[in-house]
Coordinates of C-alpha atoms and ligand atoms in Angstrom, one line a residue:
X1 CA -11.1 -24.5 -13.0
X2 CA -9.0 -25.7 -16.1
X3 CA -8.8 -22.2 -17.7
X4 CA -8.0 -20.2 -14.5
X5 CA -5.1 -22.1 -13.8
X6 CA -2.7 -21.7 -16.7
X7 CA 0.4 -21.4 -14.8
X8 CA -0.2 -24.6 -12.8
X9 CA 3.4 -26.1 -12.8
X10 CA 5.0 -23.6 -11.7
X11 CA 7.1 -24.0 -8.5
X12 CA 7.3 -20.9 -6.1
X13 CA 10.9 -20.2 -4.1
X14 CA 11.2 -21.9 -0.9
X15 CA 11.4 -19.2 1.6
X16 CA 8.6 -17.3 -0.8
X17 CA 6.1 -15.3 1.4
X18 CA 2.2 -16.0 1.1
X19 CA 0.0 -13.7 3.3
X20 CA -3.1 -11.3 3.9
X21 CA -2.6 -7.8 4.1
X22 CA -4.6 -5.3 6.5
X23 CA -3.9 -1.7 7.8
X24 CA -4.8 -0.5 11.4
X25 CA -7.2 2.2 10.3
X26 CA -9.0 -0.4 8.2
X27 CA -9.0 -3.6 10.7
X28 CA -8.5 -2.5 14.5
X29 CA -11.3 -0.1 15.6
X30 CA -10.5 0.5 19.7
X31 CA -10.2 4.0 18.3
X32 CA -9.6 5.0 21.6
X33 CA -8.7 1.9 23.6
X34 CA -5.6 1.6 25.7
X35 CA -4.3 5.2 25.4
X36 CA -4.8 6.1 22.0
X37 CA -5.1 9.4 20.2
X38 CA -7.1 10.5 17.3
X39 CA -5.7 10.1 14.0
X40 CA -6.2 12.2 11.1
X41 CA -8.7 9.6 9.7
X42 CA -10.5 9.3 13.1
X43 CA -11.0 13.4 12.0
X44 CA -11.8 13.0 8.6
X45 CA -14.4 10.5 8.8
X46 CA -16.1 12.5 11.0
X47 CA -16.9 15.5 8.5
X48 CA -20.5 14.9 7.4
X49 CA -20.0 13.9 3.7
X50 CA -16.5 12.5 3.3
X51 CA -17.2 9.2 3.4
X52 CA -19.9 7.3 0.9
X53 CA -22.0 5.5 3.7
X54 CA -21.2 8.2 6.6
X55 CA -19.4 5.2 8.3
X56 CA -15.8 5.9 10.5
X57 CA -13.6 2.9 11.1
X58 CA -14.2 3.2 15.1
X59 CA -15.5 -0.2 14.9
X60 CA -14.4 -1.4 11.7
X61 CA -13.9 -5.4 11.9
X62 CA -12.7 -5.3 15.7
X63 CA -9.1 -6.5 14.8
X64 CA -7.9 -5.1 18.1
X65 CA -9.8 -7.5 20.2
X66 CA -10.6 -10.7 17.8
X67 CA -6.9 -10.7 16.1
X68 CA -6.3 -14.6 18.1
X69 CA -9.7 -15.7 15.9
X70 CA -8.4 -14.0 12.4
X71 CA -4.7 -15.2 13.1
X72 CA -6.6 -18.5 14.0
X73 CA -7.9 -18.6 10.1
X74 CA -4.8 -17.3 8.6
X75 CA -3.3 -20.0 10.1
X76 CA -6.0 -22.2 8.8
X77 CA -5.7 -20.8 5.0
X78 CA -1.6 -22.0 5.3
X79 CA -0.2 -18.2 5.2
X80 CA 3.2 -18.3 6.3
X81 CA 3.3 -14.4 6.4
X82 CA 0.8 -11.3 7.5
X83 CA 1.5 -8.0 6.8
X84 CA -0.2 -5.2 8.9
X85 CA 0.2 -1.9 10.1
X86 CA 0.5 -0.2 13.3
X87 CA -1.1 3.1 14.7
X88 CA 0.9 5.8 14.7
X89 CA -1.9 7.4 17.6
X90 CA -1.9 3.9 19.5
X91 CA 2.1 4.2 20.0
X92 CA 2.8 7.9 20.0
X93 CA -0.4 9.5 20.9
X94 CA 1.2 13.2 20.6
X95 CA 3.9 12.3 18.5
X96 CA 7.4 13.7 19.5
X97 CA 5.6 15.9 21.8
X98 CA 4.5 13.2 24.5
X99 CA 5.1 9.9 25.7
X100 CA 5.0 6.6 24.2
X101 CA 2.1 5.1 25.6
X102 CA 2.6 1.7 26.4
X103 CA -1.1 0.5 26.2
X104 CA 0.0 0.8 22.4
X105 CA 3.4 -1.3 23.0
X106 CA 2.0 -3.9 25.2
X107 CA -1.1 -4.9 22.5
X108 CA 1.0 -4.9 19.4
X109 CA 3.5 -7.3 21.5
X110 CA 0.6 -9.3 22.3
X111 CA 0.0 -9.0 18.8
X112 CA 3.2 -9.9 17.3
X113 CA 4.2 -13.2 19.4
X114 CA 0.5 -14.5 18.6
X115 CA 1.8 -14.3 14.6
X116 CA 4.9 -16.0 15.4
X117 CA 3.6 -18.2 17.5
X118 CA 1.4 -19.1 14.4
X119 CA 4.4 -19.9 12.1
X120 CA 3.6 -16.4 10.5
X121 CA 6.3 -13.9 9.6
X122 CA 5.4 -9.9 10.5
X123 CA 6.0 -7.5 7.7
X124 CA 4.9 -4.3 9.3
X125 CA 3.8 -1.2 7.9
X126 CA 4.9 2.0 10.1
X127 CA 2.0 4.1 8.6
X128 CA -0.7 3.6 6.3
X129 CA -2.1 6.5 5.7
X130 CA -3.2 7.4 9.2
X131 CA -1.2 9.4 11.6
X132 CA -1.6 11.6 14.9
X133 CA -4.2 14.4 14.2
X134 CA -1.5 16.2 16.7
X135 CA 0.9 16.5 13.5
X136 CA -1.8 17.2 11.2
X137 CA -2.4 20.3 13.8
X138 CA 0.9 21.3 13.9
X139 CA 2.3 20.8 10.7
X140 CA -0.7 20.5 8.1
X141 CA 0.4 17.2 8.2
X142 CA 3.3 16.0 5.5
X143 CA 3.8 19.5 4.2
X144 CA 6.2 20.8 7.0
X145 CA 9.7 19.6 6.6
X146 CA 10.1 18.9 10.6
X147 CA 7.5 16.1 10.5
X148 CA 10.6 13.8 9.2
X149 CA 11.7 14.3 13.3
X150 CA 8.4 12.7 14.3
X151 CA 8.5 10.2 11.5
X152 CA 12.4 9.0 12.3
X153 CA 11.3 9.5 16.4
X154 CA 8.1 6.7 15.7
X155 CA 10.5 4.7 13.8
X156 CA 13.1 4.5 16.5
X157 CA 10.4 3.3 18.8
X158 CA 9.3 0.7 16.8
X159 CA 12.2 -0.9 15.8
X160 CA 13.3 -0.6 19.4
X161 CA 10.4 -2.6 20.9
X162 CA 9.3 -5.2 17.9
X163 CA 12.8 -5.3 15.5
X164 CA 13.4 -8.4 17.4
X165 CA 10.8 -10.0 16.3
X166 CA 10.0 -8.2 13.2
X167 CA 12.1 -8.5 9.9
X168 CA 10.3 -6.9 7.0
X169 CA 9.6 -3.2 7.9
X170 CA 7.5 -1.1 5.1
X171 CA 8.1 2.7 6.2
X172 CA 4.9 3.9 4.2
X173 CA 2.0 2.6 2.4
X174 CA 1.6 4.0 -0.8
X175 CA 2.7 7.8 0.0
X176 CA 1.7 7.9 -3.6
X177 CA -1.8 7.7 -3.2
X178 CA -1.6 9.7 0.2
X179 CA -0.3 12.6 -1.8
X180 CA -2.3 12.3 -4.8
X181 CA -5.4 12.3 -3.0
X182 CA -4.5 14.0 0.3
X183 CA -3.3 17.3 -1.6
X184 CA -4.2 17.5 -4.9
X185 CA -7.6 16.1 -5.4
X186 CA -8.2 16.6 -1.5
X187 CA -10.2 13.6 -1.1
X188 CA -8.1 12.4 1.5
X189 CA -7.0 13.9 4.7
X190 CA -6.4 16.3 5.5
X191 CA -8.2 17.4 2.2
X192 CA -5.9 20.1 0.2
X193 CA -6.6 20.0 -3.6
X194 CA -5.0 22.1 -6.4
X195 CA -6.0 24.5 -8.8
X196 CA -6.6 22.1 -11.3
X197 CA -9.2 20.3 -9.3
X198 CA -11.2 23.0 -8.8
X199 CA -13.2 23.3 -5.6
X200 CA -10.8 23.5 -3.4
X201 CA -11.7 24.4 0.2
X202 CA -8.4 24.4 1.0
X203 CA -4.7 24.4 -0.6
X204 CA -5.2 25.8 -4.0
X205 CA -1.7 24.9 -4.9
X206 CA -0.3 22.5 -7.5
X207 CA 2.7 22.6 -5.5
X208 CA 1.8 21.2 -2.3
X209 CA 1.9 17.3 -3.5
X210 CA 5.4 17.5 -4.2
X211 CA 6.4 19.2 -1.1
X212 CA 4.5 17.0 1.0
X213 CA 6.5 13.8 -1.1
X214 CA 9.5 15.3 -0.7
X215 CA 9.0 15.5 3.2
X216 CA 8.0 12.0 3.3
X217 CA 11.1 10.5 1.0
X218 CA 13.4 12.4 3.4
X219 CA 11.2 10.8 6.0
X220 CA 11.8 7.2 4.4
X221 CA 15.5 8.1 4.5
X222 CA 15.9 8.8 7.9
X223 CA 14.5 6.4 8.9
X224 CA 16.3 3.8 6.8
X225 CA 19.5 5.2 7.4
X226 CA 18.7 5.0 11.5
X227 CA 17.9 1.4 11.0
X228 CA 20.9 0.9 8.8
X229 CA 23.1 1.8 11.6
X230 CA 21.7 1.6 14.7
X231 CA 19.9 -1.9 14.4
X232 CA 20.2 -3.4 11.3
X233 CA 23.5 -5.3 12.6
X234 CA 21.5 -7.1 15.6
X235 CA 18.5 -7.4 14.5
X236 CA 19.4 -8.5 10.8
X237 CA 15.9 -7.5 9.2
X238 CA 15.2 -5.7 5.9
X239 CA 12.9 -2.4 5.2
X240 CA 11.5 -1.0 1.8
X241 CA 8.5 1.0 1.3
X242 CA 5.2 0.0 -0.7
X243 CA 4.0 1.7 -3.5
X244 CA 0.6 2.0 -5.6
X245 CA 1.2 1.1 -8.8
X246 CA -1.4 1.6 -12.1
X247 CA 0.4 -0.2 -15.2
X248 CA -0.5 2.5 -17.7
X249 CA -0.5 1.7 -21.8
X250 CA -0.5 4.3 -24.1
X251 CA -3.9 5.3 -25.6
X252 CA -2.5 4.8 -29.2
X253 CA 0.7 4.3 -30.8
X254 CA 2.0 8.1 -31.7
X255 CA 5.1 9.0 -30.2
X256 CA 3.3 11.7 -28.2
X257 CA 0.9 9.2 -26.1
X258 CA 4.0 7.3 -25.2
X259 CA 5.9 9.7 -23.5
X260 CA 2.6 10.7 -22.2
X261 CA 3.3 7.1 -20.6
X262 CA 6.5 7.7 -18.9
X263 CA 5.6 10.7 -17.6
X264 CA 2.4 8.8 -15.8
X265 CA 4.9 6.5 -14.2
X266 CA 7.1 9.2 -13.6
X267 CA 4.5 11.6 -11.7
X268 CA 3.4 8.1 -9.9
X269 CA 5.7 5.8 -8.9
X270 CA 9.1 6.5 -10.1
X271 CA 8.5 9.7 -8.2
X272 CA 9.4 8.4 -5.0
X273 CA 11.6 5.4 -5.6
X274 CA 14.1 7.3 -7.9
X275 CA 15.1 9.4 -5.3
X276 CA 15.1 6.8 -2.4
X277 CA 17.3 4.5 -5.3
X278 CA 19.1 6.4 -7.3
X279 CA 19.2 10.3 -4.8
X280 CA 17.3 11.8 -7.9
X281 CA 13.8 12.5 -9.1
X282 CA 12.4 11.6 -12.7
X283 CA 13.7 13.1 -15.6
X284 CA 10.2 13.9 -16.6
X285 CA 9.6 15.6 -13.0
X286 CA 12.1 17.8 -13.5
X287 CA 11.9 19.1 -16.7
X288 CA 7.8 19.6 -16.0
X289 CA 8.3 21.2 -12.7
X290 CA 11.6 22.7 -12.8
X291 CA 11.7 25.1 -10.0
X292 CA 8.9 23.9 -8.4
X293 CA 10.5 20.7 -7.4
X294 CA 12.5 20.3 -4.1
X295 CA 16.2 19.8 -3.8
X296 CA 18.0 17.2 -2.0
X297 CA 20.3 18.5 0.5
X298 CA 24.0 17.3 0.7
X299 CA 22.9 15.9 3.8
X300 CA 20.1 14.2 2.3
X301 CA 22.3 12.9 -0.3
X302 CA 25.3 11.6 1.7
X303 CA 26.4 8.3 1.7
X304 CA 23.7 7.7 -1.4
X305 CA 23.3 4.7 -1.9
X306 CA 19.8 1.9 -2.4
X307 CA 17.7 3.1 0.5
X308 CA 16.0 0.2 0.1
X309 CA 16.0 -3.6 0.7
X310 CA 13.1 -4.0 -0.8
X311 CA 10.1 -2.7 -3.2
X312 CA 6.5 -3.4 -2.4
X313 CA 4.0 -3.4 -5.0
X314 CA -0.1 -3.2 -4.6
X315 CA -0.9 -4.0 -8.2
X316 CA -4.8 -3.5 -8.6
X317 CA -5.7 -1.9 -11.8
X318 CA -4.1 0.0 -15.5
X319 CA -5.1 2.8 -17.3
X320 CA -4.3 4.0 -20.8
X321 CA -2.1 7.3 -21.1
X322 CA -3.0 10.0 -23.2
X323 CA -1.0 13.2 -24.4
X324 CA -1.7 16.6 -23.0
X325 CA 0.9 18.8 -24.2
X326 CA -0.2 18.9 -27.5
X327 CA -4.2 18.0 -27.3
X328 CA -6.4 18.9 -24.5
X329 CA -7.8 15.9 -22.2
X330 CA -9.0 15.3 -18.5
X331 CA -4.8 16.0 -16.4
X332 CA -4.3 13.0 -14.5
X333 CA -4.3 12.6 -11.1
X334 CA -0.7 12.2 -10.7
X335 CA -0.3 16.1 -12.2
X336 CA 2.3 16.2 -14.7
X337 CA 0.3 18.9 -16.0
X338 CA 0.8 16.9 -19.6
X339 CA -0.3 13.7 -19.5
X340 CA -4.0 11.9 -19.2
X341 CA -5.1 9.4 -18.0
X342 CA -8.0 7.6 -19.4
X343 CA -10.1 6.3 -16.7
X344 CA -13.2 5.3 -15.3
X345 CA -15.0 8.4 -16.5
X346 CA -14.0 7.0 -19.8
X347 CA -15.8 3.6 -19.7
X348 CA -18.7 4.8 -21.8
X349 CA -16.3 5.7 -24.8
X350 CA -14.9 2.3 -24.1
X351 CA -11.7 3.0 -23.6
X352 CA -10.9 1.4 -20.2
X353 CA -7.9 -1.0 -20.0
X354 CA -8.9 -4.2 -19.1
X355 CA -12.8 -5.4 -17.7
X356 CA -14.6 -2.9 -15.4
X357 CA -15.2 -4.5 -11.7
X358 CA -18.2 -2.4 -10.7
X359 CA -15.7 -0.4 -8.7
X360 CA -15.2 2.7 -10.3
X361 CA -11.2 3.1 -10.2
X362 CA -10.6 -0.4 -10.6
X363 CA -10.6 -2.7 -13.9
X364 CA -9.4 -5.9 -13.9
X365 CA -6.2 -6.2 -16.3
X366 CA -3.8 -9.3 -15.6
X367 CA -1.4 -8.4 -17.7
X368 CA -1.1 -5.0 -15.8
X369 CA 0.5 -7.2 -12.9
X370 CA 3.6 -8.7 -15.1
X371 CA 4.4 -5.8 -17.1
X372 CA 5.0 -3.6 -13.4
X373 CA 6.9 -6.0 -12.4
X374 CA 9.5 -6.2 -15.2
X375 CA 9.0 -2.5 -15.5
X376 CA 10.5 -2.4 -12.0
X377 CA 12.7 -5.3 -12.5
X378 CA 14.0 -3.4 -15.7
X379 CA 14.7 0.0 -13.5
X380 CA 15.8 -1.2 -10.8
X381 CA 18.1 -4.4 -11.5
X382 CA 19.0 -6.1 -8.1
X383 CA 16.1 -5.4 -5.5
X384 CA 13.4 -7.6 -4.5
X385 CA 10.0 -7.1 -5.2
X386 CA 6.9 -8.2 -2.8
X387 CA 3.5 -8.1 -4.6
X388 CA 2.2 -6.4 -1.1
X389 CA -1.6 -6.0 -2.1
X390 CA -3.0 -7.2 -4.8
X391 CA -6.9 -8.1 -4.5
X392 CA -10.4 -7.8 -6.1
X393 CA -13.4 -5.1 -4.5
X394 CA -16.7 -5.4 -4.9
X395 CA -19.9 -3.4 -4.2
X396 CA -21.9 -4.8 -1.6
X397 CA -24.6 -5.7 -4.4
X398 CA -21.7 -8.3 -5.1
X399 CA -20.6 -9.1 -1.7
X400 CA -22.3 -13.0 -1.9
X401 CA -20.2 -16.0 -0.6
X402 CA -19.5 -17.8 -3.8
X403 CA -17.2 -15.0 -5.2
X404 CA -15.5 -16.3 -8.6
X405 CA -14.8 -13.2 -9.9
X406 CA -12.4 -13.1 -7.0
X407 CA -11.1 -16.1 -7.4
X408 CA -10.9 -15.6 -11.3
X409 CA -9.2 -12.6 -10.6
X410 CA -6.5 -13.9 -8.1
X411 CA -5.8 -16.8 -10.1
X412 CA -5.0 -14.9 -13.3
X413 CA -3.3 -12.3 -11.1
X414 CA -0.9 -14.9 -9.8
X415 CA -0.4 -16.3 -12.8
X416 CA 0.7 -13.4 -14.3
X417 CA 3.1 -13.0 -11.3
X418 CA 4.4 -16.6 -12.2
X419 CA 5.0 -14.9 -16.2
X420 CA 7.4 -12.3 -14.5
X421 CA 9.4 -14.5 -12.5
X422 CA 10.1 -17.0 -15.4
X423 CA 11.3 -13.6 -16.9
X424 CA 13.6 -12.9 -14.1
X425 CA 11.4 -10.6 -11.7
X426 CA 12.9 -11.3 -8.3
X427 CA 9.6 -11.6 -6.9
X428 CA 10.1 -12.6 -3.0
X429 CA 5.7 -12.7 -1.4
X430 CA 2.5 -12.3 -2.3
X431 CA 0.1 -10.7 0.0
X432 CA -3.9 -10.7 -0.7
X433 CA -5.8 -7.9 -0.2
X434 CA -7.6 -8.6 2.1
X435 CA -8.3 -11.9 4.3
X436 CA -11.8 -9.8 5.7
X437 CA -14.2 -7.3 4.4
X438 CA -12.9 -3.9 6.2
X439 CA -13.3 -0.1 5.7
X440 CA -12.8 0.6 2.7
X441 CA -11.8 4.4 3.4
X442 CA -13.5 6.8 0.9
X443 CA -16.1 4.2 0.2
X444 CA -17.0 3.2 4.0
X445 CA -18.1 -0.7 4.2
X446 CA -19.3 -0.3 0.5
X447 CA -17.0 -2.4 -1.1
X448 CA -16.1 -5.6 -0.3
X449 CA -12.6 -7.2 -0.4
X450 CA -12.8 -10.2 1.8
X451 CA -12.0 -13.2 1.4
X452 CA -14.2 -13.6 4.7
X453 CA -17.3 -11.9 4.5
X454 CA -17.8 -10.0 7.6
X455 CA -21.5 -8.6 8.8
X456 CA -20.4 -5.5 10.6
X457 CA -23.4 -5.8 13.1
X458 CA -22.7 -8.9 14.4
X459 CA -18.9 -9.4 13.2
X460 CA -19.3 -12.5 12.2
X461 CA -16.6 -13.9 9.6
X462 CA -17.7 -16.5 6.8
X463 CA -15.6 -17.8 4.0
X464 CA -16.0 -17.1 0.6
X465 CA -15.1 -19.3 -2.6
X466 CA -11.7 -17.3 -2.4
X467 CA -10.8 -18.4 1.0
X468 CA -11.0 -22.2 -0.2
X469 CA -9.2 -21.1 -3.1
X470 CA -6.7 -19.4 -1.6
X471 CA -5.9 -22.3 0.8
X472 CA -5.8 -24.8 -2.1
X473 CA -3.5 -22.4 -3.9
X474 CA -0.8 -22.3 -1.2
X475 CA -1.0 -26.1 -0.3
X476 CA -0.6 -27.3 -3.4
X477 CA 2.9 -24.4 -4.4
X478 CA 4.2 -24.2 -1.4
X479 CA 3.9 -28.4 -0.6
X480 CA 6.1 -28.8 -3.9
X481 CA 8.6 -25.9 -2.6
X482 CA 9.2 -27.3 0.8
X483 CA 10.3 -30.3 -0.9
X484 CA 12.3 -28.9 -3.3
Ligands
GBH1 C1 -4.9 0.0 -1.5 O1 -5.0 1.2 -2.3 C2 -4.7 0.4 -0.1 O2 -3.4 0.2 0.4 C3 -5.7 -0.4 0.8 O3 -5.7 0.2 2.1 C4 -7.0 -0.5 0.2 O4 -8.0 -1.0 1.0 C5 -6.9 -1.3 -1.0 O5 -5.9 -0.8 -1.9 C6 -8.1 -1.5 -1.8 O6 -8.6 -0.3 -2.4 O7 -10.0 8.7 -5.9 O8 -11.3 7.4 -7.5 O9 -8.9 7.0 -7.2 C7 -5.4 1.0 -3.6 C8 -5.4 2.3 -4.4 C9 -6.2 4.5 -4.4 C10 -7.7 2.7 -4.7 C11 -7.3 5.4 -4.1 C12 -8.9 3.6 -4.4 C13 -9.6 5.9 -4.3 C14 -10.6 6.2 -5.3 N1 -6.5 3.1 -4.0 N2 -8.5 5.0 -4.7 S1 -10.1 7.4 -6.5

């Protein structure tokens, strides 16, 4: 294991998080235990052809009854952290528009106090990616301004029943990817695309991403700002939002592939935590979109300052940049309507960043890891980073127990995390995606990301390679830091 373990010395910060990551969607199944409501992905996975295998996550790994038995091998793997997310439909099963149904309260207190009572820390997730299909009725989901009332109303809730126990609070997973692939390529719920993605059944607009981020960074706000002064002085915890990052390189070394570059990050990531840092969007967003981008209102604007704690990063894969202002190429997903990005399509012309995994968005690029987070370090100075997914997929062809490109991959990812924070990243957790096989949304149980491999008949969890791995990693930095 000599040449996977480069960074071996290095000594992580005492109070430094290690964890698993899950989402609710992905992990609970009880679709409709206890009071809940559908959720937009309940919907959406039942549309013949959405989903690769045809498989819903009604089911999925049965998180909502056997979460003592996984807690039970977190506990065993030394975590001292797990991040999860909660149901939008389990607590609020209209939204605004009904009651809060306390099925929903009473299991994720259950919930909760089994973590803690584990040594584990919550860092909770509000919403990853699912939420009531009652909003998505109503407001087409994130593209009606008036879903921030529903967003700051589920908010209040939760930090009213769990912010005594919970002190990391992530308001949205990757909104990102949610608007990326919710309303411009539309192959997320609730399945809007625009014009430049062709067969749109509905949407047609290349505006709708950006008015649906703009509703859900004034949604992040609210919310921030109603924990900033109605709770943060009792209950003394911190909340940030995650983010999907994709280091990208430039394709070559003109001048014209590196802008390309910035305006990747730009139509990616600095899109939403510009304005939630600094009360303003990307340079290049605004000079590409001009009128087409949303204002901030005074309102939304007052008392600007950080409306963060913290930034979370899921750091899986890269992707070179290429130019399409002055040369034509395949628009990226992100739609600055001028840049490229070279990706999987690509492969064959073999000019992928880093080594394909199997999984067709996802190549395996260490580097990718340290350069985002100097890149964010570098932007913005003072705020402390959580690696909040990072993890390696593979099709189920792959799925076998010894899994060292999995551990391969983890090692040389935290290694590169290690790089970083010699450089000065203020890096504060690390959270592996994931401790079981779960649904892997768009691809169904087709790819695997376990650590445990789970058979989804019989649910039975078995370790892999990585789960040793893992739990050798954190004994042997984390019984150096406690004896610092
Ligand atoms: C994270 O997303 C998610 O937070 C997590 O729920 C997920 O299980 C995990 O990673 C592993 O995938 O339309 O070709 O781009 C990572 C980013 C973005 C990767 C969407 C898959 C869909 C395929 N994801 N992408 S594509």
């Amino acid at each position: 294991l000599k040449e996977i373990n480069a960074e071996e010395n290095f000594v992580f910060p005492k109070n430094f998080l290690f964890g698993t990551a899950s989402s609710a969607y992905q992990y609970e199944g009880a679709y409709l235990t206890d009071g809940k409501n559908l959720s937009n992905w309940d919907v959406f996975t039942s549309i013949p052809g959405k989903i690769a295998d045809g498989s819903q996550g009604k089911v999925a790994v049965d998180h909502y009854h056997r979460y003592p038995e996984d807690l039970d091998l977190m506990e065993d793997l030394g975590v001292n952290s797990y991040r999860l997310s909660l149901s939008w439909a389990r607590i609020l099963p209209k939204g605004r528009f009904g009651d809060v149904n306390m099925g929903g309260i009473d299991h994720y207190n259950r919930m909760i106090n089994a973590i803690l009572k584990r040594g584990m820390e919550p860092f909770v997730t509000l919403t990853h990616y699912d939420i009531p299909q009652e909003l998505v009725v109503r407001y087409g989901s994130w593209l009606d301004p008036q879903i921030r009332e529903d967003f700051e109303h589920y908010a209040e809730i939760c930090f009213r029943y769990f912010g005594d126990r919970v002190k990391f609070w992530a308001t949205f997973n990757e909104p990102n990817v949610q608007v990326v692939l919710g309303y411009r390529t539309g192959t997320y719920p609730p399945s809007r695309c625009s014009k430049t993605f062709g067969n749109c059944t509905h949407g047609d607009s290349d505006v709708e991403p950006v008015v649906a981020a703009h509703n859900i960074i004034r949604s992040h706000l609210a919310a921030v700002s109603l924990y900033r002064t109605k709770f943060k002085e009792q209950q003394r915890g911190k909340i940030g939002i995650v983010m999907n990052t994709i280091w990208f390189e430039p394709v070559s070394d003109s001048l014209a592939d590196k802008l390309a570059t910035e305006r990747a990050q730009a139509f990616f990531v600095t899109w939403f935590l510009d304005p939630v840092v600094f009360g303003r969007y990307p340079r290049e967003m605004q000079e590409i979109l001009g009128e087409d981008l949303p204002q901030f209102t005074k309102d939304d604007l007052k008392s600007f300052s950080n409306k963060l704690d913290f930034i979370g990063i899921n750091q899986y894969t890269s992707r070179y940049a290429k130019d399409c202002l002055h040369s034509a190429c395949e628009p990226g997903k992100g739609g600055s309507r001028a840049e490229g990005y070279v990706n999987a399509n690509a492969l064959k012309d073999g000019l992928h960043l880093g080594e394909p995994t199997g999984v067709n968005w996802f190549a395996t690029y260490p580097q990718g890891m340290e350069e985002m987070l100097m890149y964010a370090t570098e932007r913005y100075k003072d705020i402390p980073l959580y690696v909040t997914e990072n993890g390696f997929g593979e099709n189920n062809t792959g799925a076998l127990l010894n899994d060292y490109r999995r551990v391969k991959f983890m090692s040389n990812y935290l290694d590169a995390v290690k790089r970083a924070m010699r450089k000065g990243a203020d890096v504060r957790g690390y959270f592996a995606w994931s401790l079981l096989d779960n649904f892997e949304w768009i691809s169904g149980y087709t790819v695997r990301f376990g650590m445990y491999h789970v058979d989804f008949i019989t649910q039975e969890r078995t370790p892999r390679l990585s789960a040793f791995w893992y739990k050798n990693f954190i004994f042997h930095h984390r019984a150096q830091s406690k004896y610092d």
